[in-house]
CSV table of C-alpha atoms in Angstrom, one decimal:
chain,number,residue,atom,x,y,z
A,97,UNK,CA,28.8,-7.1,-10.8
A,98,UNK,CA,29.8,-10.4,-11.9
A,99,UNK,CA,32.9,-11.2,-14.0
A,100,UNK,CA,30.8,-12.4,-17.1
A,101,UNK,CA,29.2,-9.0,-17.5
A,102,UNK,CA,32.3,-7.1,-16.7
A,103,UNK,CA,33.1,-8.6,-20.4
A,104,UNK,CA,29.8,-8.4,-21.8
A,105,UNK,CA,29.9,-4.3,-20.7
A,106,UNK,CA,33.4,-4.0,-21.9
A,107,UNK,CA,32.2,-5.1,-25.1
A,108,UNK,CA,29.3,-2.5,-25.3
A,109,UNK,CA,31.0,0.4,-24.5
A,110,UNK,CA,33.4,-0.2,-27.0
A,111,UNK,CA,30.4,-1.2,-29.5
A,112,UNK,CA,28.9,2.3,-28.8
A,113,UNK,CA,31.6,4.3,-30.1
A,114,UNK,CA,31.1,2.6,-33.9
A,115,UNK,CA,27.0,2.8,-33.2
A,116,UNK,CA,24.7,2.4,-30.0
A,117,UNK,CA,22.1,0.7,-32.3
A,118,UNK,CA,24.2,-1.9,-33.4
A,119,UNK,CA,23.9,-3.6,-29.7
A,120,UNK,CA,21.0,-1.4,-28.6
A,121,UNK,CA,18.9,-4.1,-28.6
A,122,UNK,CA,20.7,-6.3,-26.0
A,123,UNK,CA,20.8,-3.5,-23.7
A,124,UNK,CA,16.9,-2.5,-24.6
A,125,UNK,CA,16.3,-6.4,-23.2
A,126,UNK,CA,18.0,-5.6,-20.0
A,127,UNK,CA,16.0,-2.6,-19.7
A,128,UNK,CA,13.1,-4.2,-19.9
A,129,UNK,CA,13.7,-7.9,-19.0
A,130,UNK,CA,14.7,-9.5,-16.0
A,131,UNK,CA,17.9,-11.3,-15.8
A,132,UNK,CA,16.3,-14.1,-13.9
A,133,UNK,CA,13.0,-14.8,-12.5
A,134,UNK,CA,13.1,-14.1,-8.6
A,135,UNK,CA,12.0,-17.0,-6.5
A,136,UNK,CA,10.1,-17.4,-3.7
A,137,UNK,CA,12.2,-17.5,-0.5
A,138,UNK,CA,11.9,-19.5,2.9
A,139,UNK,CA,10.2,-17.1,4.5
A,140,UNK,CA,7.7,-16.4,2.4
A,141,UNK,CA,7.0,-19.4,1.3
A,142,UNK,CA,4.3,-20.3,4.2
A,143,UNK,CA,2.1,-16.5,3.0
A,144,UNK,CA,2.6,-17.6,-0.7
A,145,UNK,CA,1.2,-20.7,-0.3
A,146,UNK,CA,-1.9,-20.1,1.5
A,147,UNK,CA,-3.2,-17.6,-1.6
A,148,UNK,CA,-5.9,-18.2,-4.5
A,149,UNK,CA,-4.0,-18.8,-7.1
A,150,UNK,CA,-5.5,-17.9,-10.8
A,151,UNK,CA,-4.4,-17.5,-14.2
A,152,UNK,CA,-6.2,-14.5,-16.6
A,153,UNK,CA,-4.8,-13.8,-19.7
A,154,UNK,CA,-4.3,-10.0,-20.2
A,155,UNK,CA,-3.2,-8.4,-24.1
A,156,UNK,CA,-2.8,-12.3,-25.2
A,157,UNK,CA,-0.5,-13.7,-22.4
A,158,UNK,CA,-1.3,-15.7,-19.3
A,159,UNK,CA,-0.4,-13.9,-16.0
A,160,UNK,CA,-0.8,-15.2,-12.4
A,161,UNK,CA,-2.5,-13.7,-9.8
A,162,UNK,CA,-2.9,-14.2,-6.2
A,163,UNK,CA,-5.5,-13.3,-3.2
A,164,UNK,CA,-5.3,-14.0,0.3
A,165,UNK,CA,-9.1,-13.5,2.3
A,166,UNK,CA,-12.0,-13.1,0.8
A,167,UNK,CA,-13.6,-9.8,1.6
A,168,UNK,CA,-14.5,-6.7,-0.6
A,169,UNK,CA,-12.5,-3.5,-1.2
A,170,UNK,CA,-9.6,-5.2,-0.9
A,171,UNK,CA,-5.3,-3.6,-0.7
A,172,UNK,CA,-3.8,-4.2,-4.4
A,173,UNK,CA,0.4,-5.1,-3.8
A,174,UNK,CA,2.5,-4.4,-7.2
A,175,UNK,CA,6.1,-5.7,-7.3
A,176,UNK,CA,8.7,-3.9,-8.8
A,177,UNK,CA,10.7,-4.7,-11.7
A,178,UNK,CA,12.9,-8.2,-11.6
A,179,UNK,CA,10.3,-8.8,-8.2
A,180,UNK,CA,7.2,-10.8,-7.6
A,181,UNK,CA,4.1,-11.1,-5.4
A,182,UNK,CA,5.6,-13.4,-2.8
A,183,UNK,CA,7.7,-10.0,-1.8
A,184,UNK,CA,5.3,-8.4,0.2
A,185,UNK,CA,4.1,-11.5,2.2
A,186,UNK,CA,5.2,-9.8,5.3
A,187,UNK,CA,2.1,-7.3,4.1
A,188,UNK,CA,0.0,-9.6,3.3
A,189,UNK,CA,0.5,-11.4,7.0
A,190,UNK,CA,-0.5,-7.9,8.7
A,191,UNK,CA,-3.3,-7.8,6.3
A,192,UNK,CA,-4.6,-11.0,7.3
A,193,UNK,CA,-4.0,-9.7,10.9
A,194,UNK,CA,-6.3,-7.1,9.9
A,195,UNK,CA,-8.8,-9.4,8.3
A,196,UNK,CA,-8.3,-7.1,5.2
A,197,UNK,CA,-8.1,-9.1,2.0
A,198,UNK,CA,-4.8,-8.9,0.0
A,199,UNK,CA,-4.4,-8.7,-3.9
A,200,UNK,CA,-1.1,-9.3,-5.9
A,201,UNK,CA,0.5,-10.6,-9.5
A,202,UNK,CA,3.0,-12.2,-10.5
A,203,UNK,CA,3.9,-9.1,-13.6
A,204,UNK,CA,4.4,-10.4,-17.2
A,205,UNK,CA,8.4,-12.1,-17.7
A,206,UNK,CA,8.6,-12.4,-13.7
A,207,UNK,CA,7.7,-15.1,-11.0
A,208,UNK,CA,4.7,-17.3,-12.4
A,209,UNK,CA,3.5,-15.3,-14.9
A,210,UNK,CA,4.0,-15.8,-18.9
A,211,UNK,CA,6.0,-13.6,-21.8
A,212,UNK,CA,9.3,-12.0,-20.8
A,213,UNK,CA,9.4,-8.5,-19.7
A,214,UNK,CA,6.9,-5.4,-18.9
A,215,UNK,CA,5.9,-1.8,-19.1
A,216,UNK,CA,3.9,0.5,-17.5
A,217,UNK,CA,1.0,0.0,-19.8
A,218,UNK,CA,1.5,-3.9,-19.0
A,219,UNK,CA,0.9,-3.1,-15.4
A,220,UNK,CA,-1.9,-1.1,-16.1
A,221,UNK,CA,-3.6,-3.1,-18.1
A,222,UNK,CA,-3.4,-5.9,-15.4
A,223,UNK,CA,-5.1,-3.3,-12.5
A,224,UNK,CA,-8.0,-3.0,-14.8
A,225,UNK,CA,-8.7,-6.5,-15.0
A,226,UNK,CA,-7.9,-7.0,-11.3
A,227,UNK,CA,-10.2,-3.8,-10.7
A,228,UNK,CA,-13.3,-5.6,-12.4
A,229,UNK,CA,-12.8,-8.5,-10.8
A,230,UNK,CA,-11.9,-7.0,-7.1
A,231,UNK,CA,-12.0,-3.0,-7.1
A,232,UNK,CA,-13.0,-0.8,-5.9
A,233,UNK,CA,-9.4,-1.1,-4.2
A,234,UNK,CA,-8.9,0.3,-0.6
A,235,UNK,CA,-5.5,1.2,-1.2
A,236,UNK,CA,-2.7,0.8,-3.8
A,237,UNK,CA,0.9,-0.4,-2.4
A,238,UNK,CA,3.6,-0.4,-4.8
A,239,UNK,CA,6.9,-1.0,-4.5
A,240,UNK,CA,10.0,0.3,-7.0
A,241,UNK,CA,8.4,0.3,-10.6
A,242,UNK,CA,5.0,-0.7,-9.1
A,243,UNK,CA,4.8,2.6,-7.0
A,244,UNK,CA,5.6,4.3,-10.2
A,245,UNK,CA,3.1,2.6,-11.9
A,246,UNK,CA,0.3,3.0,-8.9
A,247,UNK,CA,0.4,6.8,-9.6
A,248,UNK,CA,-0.6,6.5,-14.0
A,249,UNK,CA,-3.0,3.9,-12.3
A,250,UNK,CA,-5.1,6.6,-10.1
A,251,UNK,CA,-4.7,9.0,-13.2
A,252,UNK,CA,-6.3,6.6,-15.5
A,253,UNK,CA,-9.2,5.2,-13.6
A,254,UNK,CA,-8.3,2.7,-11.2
A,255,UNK,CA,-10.4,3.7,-8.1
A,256,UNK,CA,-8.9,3.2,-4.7
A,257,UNK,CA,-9.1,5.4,-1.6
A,258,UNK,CA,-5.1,5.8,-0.5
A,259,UNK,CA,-1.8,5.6,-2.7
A,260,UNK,CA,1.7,4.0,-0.8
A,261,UNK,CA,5.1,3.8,-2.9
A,262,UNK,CA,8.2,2.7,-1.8
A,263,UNK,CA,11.3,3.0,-3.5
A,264,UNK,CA,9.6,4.2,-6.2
A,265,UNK,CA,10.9,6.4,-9.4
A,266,UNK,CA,9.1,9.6,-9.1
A,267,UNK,CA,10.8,10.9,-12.6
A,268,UNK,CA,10.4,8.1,-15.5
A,269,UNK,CA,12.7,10.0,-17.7
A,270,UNK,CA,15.4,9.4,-15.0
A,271,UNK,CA,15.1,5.6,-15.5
A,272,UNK,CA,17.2,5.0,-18.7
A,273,UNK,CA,20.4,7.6,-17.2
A,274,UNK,CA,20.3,5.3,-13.8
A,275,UNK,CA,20.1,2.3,-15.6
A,276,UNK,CA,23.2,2.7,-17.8
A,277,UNK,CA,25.1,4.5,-15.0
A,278,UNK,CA,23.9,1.2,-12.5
A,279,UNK,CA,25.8,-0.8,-15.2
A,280,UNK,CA,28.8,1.2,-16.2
A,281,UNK,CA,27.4,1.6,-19.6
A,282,UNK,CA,28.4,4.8,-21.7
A,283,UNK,CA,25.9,7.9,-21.7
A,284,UNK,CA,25.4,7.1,-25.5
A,285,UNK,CA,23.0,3.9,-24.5
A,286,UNK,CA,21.0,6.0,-21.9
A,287,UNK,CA,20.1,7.9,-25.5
A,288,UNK,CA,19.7,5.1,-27.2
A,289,UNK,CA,16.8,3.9,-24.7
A,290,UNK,CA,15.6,7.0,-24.5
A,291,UNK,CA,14.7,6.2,-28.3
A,292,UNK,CA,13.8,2.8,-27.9
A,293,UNK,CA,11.1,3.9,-25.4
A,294,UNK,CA,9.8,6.6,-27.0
A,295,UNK,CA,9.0,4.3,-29.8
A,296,UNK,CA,7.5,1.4,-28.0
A,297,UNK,CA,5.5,4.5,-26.3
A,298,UNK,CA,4.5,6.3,-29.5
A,299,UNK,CA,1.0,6.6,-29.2
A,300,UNK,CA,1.6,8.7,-25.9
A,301,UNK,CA,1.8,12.4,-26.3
A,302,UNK,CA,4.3,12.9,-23.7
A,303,UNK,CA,5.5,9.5,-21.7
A,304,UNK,CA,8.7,11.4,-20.0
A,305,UNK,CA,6.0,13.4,-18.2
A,306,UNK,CA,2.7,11.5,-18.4
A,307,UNK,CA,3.7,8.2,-16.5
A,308,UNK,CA,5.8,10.7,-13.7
A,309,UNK,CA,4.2,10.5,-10.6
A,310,UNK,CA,5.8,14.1,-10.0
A,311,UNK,CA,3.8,15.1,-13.0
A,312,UNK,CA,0.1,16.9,-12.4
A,313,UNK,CA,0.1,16.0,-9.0
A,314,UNK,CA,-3.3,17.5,-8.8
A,315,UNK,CA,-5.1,15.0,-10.7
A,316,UNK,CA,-4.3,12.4,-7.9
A,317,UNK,CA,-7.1,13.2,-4.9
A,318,UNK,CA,-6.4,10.3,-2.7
A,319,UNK,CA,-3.7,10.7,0.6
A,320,UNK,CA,0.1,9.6,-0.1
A,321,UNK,CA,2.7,7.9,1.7
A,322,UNK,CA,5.8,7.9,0.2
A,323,UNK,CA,8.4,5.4,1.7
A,324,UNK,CA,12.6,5.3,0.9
A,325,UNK,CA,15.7,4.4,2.6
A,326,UNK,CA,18.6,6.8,2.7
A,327,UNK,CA,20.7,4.5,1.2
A,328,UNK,CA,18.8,3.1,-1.5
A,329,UNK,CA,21.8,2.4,-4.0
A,330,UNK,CA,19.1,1.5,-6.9
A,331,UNK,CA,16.6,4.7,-7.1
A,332,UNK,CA,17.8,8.0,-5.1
A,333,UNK,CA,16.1,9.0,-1.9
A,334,UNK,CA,15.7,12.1,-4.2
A,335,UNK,CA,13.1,10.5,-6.5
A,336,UNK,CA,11.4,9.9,-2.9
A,337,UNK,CA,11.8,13.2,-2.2
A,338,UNK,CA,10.6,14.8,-5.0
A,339,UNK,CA,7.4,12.5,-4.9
A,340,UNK,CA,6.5,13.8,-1.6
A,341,UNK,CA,7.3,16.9,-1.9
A,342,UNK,CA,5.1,17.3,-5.1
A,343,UNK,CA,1.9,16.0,-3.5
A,344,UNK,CA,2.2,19.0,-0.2
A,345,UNK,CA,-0.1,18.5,2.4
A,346,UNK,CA,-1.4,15.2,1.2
A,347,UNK,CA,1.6,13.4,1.1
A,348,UNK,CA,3.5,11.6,3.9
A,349,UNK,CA,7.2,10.6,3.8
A,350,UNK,CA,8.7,8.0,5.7
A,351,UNK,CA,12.9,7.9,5.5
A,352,UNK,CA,14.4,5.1,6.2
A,353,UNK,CA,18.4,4.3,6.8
A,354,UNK,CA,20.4,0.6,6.1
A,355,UNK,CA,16.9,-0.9,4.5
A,356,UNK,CA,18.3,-0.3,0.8
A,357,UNK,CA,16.1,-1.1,-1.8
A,358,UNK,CA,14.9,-4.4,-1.3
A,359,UNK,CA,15.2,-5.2,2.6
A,360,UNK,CA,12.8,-2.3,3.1
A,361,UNK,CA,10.0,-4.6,2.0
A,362,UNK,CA,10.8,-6.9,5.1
A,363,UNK,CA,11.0,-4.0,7.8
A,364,UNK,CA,8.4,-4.5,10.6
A,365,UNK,CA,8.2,-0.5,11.3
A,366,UNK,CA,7.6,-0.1,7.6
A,367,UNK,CA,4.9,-2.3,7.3
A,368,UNK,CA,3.0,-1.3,10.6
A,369,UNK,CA,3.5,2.4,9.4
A,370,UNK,CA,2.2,1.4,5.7
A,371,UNK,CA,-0.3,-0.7,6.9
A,372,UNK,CA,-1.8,2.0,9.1
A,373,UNK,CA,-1.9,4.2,6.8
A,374,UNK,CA,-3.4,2.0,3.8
A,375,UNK,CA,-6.1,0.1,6.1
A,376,UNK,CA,-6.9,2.7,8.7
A,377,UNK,CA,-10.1,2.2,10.9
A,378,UNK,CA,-11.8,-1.1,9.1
């Protein structure tokens, strides 16, 4: 935790005892807006530069996608929150391996892509158009916030034939407590999202439970593999847990340990294991 926000969250905290709305909306933009854009790194550089770039415009705002190969039925990678595609180029390399073709974005407010932060029903509405151009998907592979969101996907239409999450939230009403408690905000604020969402959400019956992957496991056919490290200090092995354990007999769970949340992405057992699982026999 840098210095600089040290201040900035001493300053909150106190705020919140006067009124949580009065700088509710600052910590609402953390919530849902990156800090910085993440950039792509050495060693992906040579996998991100080989892809089809394009730009589509999705709900007014330009987004960048990507696609390495050009065969049908292809694997569909979504980044987590404060990511972006280039993360999973140690997938796409296997995939190319594979001769299986690769499909990934750049979500809105991260990497290459316009406008400034996302939600769920961002990300969804993105698979859709990525679906018409691409689908049916062979399998969905989502990491953090994008496994999260790969679940609503399945439930709402996106066809694939296999589901892989890693480090992913399986309980979204868990997201605003861990966020503030990640920061060393006060418990007020965690509230004070809670409302926030429930408002940009309004036209959802039930978002708490409707965008859980934990919730109505039933409606989701397809095989899972749920991946997590037993020391992810961002989302709890628990969430993992909780994900597999929901789905039964269709649900595999890989446990990591000393991967975190991030370097899990780069792990060459994980991505043979996911990769396996995902692709299968050609």
């Amino acid at each position: 935790m840098s210095s600089s926000f040290t201040a900035v969250r001493t300053v909150l905290n106190a705020a919140s005892y006067v009124s949580p709305r009065l700088l509710g909306g600052y910590v609402w933009r953390l919530f849902c807006e990156p800090v910085a854009r993440d950039k792509v790194r050495g060693a992906q550089q040579p996998v991100h530069d080989q892809a089809v770039v394009e730009k589509i415009t999705v709900n007014g705002q330009d987004l960048v996608t990507y696609r390495w190969g050009e065969g049908g039925n292809p694997v569909l990678l979504i980044h987590g929150f404060g990511g972006r595609a280039a993360n999973f180029a140690g997938f796409v390399h296997g995939l190319q391996q594979l001769g299986v073709t690769a499909v990934a974005y750049d979500a809105f407010g991260h990497g290459d892509s316009g406008g400034k932060g996302v939600t769920i029903l961002d990300h969804l509405a993105v698979l859709r158009q990525l679906q018409d151009r691409h689908g049916p998907f062979r399998a969905v592979i989502g990491h953090s916030f994008g496994g999260t969101t790969g679940y609503l996907a399945l439930r709402r239409g996106i066809k694939a034939g296999r589901l892989v999450s890693i480090a992913s939230v399986g309980e979204f009403a868990s997201l605003p407590g861990t966020f503030c408690q990640q920061l060393g905000l006060r418990p007020v604020y965690a509230r004070e999202l809670r409302r926030r969402t429930e408002l940009l959400f309004a036209s959802e019956p039930d978002p708490w439970n409707a965008f859980s992957p934990v919730h109505r496991p039933e409606e989701i056919e397809q095989p899972v593999l749920v991946v997590h490290d037993q020391n992810d200090r961002e989302v709890s092995v628990e969430q993992g847990r909780r994900i597999a354990a929901a789905y039964g007999d269709r649900a595999e769970f890989l446990l990591t340990e000393g991967l975190g949340h991030r370097r899990i992405l780069g792990d060459s057992t994980v991505i043979t294991k996911v990769l396996t699982f995902a692709v299968g026999d050609k």
